[in-house]
CSV table of C-alpha atoms in Angstrom, one decimal:
chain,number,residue,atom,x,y,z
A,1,UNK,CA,0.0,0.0,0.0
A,2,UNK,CA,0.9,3.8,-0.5
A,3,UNK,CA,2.2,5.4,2.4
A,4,UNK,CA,1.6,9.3,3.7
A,5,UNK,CA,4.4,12.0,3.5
A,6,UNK,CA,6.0,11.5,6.9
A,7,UNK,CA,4.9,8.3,8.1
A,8,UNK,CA,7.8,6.2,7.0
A,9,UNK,CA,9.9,5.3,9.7
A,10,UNK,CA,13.5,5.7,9.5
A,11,UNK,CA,14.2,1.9,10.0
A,12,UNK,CA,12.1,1.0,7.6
A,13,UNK,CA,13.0,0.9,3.6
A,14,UNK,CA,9.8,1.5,2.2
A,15,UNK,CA,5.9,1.6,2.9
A,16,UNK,CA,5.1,-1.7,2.0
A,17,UNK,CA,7.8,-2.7,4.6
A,18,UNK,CA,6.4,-0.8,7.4
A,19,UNK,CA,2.9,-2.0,6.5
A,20,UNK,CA,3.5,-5.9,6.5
A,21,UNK,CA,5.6,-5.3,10.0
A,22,UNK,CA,2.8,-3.7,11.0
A,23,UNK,CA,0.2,-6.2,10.5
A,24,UNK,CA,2.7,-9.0,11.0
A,25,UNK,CA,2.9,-7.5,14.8
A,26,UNK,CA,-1.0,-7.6,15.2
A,27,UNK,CA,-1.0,-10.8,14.1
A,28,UNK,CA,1.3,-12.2,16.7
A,29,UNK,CA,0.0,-10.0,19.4
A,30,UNK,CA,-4.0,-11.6,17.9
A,31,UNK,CA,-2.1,-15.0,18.3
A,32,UNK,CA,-1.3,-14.5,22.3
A,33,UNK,CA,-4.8,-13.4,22.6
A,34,UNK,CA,-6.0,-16.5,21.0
A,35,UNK,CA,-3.8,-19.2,23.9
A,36,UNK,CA,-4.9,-17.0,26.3
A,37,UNK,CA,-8.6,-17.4,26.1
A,38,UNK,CA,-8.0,-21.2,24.7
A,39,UNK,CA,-6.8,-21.5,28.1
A,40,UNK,CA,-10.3,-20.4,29.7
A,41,UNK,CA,-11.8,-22.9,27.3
A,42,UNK,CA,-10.1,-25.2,28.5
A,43,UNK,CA,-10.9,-25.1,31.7
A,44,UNK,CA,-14.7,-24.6,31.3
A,45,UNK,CA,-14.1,-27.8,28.9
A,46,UNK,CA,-12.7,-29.8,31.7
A,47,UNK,CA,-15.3,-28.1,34.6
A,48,UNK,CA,-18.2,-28.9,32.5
A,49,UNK,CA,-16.8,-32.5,31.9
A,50,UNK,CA,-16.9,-33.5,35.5
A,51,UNK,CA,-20.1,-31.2,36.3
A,52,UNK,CA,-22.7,-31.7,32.9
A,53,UNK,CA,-25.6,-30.8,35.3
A,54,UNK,CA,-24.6,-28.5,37.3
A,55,UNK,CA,-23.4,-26.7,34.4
A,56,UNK,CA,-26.4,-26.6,32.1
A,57,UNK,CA,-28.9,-26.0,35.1
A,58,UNK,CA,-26.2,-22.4,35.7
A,59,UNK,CA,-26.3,-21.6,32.6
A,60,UNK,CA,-29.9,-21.5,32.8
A,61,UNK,CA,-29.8,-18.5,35.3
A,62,UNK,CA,-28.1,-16.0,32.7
A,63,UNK,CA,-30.4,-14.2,30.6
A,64,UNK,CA,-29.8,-15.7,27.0
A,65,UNK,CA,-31.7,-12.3,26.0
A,66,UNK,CA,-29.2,-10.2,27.3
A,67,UNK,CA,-26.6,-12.3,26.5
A,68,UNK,CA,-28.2,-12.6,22.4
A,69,UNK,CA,-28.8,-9.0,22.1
A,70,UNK,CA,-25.1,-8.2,22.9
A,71,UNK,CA,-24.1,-10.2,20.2
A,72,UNK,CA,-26.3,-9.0,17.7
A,73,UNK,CA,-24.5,-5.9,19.2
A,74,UNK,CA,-21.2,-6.9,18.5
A,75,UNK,CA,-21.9,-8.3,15.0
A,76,UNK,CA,-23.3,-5.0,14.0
A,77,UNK,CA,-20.1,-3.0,15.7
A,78,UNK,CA,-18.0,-5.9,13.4
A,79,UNK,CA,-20.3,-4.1,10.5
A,80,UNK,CA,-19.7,-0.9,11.0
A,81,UNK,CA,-16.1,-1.4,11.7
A,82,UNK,CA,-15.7,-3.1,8.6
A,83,UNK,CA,-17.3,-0.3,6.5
A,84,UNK,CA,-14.8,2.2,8.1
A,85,UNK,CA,-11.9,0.7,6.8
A,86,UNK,CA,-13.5,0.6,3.6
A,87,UNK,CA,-14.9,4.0,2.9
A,88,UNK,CA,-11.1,5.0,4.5
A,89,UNK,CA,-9.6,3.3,1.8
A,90,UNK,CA,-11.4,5.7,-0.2
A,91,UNK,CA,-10.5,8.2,1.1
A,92,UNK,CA,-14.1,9.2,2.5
A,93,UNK,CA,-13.2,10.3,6.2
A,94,UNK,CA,-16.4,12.4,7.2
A,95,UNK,CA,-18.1,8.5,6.8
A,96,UNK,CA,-15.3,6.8,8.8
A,97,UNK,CA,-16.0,8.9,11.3
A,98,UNK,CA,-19.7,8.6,11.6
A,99,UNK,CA,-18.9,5.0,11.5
A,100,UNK,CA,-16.3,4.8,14.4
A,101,UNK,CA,-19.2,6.2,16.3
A,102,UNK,CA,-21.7,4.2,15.5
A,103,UNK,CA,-19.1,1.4,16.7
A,104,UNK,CA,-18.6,3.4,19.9
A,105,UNK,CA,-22.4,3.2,20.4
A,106,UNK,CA,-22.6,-0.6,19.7
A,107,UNK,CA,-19.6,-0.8,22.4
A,108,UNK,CA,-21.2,1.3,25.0
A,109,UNK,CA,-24.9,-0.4,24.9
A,110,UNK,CA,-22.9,-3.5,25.2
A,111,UNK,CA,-20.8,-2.8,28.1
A,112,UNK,CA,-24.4,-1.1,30.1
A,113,UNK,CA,-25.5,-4.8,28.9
A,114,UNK,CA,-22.9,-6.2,30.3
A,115,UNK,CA,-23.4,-3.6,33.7
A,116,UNK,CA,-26.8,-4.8,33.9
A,117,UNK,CA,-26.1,-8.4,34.2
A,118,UNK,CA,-23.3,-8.1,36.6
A,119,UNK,CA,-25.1,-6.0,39.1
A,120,UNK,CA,-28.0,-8.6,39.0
A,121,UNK,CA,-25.9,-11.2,40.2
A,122,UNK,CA,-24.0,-9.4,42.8
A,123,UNK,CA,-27.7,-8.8,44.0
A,124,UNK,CA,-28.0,-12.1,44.5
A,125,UNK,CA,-24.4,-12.7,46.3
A,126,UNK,CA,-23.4,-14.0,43.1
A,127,UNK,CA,-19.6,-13.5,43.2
A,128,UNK,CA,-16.4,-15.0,41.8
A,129,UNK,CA,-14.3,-17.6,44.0
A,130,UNK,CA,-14.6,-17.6,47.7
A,131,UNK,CA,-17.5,-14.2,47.8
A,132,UNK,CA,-19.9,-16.7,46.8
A,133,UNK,CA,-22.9,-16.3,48.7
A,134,UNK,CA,-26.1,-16.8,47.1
A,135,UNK,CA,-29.2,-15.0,49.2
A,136,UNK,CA,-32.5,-13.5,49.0
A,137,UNK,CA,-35.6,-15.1,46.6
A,138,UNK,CA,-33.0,-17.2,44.3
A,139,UNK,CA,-30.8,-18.7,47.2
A,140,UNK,CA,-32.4,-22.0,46.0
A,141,UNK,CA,-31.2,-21.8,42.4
A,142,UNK,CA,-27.8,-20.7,43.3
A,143,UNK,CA,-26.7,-22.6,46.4
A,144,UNK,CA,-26.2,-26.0,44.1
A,145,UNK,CA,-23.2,-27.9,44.2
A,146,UNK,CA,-20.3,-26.5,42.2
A,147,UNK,CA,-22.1,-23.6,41.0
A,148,UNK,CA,-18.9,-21.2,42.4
A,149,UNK,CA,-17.1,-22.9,39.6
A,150,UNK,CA,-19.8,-22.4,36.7
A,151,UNK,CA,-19.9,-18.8,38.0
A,152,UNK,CA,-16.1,-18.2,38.6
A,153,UNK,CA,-15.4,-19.1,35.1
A,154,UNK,CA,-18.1,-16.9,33.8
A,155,UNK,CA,-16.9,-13.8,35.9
A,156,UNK,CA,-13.2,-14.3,34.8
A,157,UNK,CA,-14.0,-15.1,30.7
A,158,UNK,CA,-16.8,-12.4,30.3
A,159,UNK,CA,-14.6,-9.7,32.6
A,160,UNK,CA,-11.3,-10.5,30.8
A,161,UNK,CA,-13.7,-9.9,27.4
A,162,UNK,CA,-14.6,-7.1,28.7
A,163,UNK,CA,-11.5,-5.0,29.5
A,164,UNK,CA,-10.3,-6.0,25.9
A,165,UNK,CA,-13.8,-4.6,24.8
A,166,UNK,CA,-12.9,-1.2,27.2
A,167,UNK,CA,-9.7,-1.5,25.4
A,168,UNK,CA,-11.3,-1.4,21.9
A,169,UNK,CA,-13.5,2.0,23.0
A,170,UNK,CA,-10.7,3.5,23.8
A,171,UNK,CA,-9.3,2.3,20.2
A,172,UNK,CA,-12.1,4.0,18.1
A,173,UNK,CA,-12.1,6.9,20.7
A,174,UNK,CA,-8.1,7.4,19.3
A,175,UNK,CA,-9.2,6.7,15.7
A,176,UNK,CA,-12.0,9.4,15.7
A,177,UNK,CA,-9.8,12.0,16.8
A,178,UNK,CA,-7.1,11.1,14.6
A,179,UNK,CA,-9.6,10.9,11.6
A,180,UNK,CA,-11.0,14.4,12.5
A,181,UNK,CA,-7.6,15.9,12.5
A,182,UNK,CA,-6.9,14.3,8.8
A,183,UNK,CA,-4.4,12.0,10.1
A,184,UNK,CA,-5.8,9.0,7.8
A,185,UNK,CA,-6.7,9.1,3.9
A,186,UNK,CA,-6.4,5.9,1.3
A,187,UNK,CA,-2.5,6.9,0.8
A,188,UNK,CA,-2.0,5.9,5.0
A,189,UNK,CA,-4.3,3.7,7.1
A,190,UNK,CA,-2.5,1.0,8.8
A,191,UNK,CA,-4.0,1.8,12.1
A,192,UNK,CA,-7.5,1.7,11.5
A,193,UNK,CA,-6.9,-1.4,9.6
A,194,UNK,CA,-4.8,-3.1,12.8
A,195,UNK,CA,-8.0,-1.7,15.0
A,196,UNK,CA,-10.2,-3.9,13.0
A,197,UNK,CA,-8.4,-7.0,13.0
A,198,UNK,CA,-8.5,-6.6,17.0
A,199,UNK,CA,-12.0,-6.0,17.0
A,200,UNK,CA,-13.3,-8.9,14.8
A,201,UNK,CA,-11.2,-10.9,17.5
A,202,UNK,CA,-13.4,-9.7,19.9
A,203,UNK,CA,-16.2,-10.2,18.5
A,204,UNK,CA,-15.1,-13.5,17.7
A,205,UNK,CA,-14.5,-14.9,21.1
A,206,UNK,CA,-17.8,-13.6,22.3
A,207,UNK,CA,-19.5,-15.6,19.5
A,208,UNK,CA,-18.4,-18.8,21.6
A,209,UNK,CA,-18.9,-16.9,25.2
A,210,UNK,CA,-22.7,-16.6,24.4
A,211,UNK,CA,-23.5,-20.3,23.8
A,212,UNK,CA,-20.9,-21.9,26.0
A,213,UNK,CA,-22.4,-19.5,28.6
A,214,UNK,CA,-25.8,-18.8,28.2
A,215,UNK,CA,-26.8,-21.8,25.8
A,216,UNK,CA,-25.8,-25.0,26.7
């Protein structure tokens, strides 16, 4: 790709260079992404193996509407995002901009989603590791055996999703302001390009949160 007066880096010999290093980096960075939720898999694999019940009777007290609108949530953000690096490409940056924000809704209506959901089960008691300690009008549902486990690995993967999802607002919050300025045009847009492949990832790994979690 073509490269903006004054974006070459010294080290580098030419655009193209820069560009593949670039993506080359994000790439790598996706793949330590990728172990570290495989880990978390893993684990619920291994939990739900020994606890099938248990399991599918917790997952039954997360709201699968929630949990379904978020994604359709998500897929639309992956939508929009998409579109941005196309029209930028084009050079169209008043669109990439209206765009980014529409993406920066998406992200915010997930994480009051996400807000909503949490609160309800700390209501409850319902807490990661040892600050389990189901009470009021669901004690029943929640004091089951090995439900701390179910719970504890749905706090830790949907939090850890989370911050990279804070992350990402932060992300378009940058590109905006760097697209308003006229920082971006179809000669230079690696980094709203590199923002993109971080955010399909995202939305990628909360395509099999929803119905390891909330599903099955």
């Amino acid at each position: 790709m073509s490269q903006a007066a004054g974006t070459l880096k010294h080290y580098f010999v030419t655009s193209e260079q820069q560009f593949d290093a670039a993506k080359m980096g994000m790439w790598l960075f996706l793949v330590t992404e990728i172990l570290l939720f495989s880990g978390m898999f893993v684990a619920y694999a291994v939990y739900r193996a020994w606890h099938p019940e248990v399991f599918a009777h917790a997952s039954e007290l997360l709201d699968w509407r929630l949990g379904g609108l978020n994604t359709l949530v998500l897929l639309a953000s992956s939508f929009t995002v998409a579109l941005s690096i196309h029209f930028v490409q084009k050079g169209q940056n008043r669109k990439v901009v209206v765009l980014l924000l529409i993406t920066l809704l998406c992200v915010a209506i997930f994480m009051v989603i996400k807000y909503f959901e949490y609160t309800g089960k700390f209501a409850h008691g319902i807490f990661p590791g040892a600050g389990y300690a189901p009470h009021g009008e669901a004690y029943a549902e929640y004091d089951i055996p090995f439900a701390p486990q179910f719970f504890s690995i749905y706090f830790i993967m949907t939090g850890i999703h989370g911050v990279h999802v804070l992350v990402g607002m932060g992300l378009f919050v940058w590109l905006v302001t760097r697209v308003v300025r006229g920082h971006f045009s179809s000669a230079w847009y690696t980094p709203v390009e590199l923002t993109g492949l971080y955010w399909h990832l995202v939305d990628i790994i909360w395509i099999f949160l929803f119905p390891l979690l909330y599903l099955i």
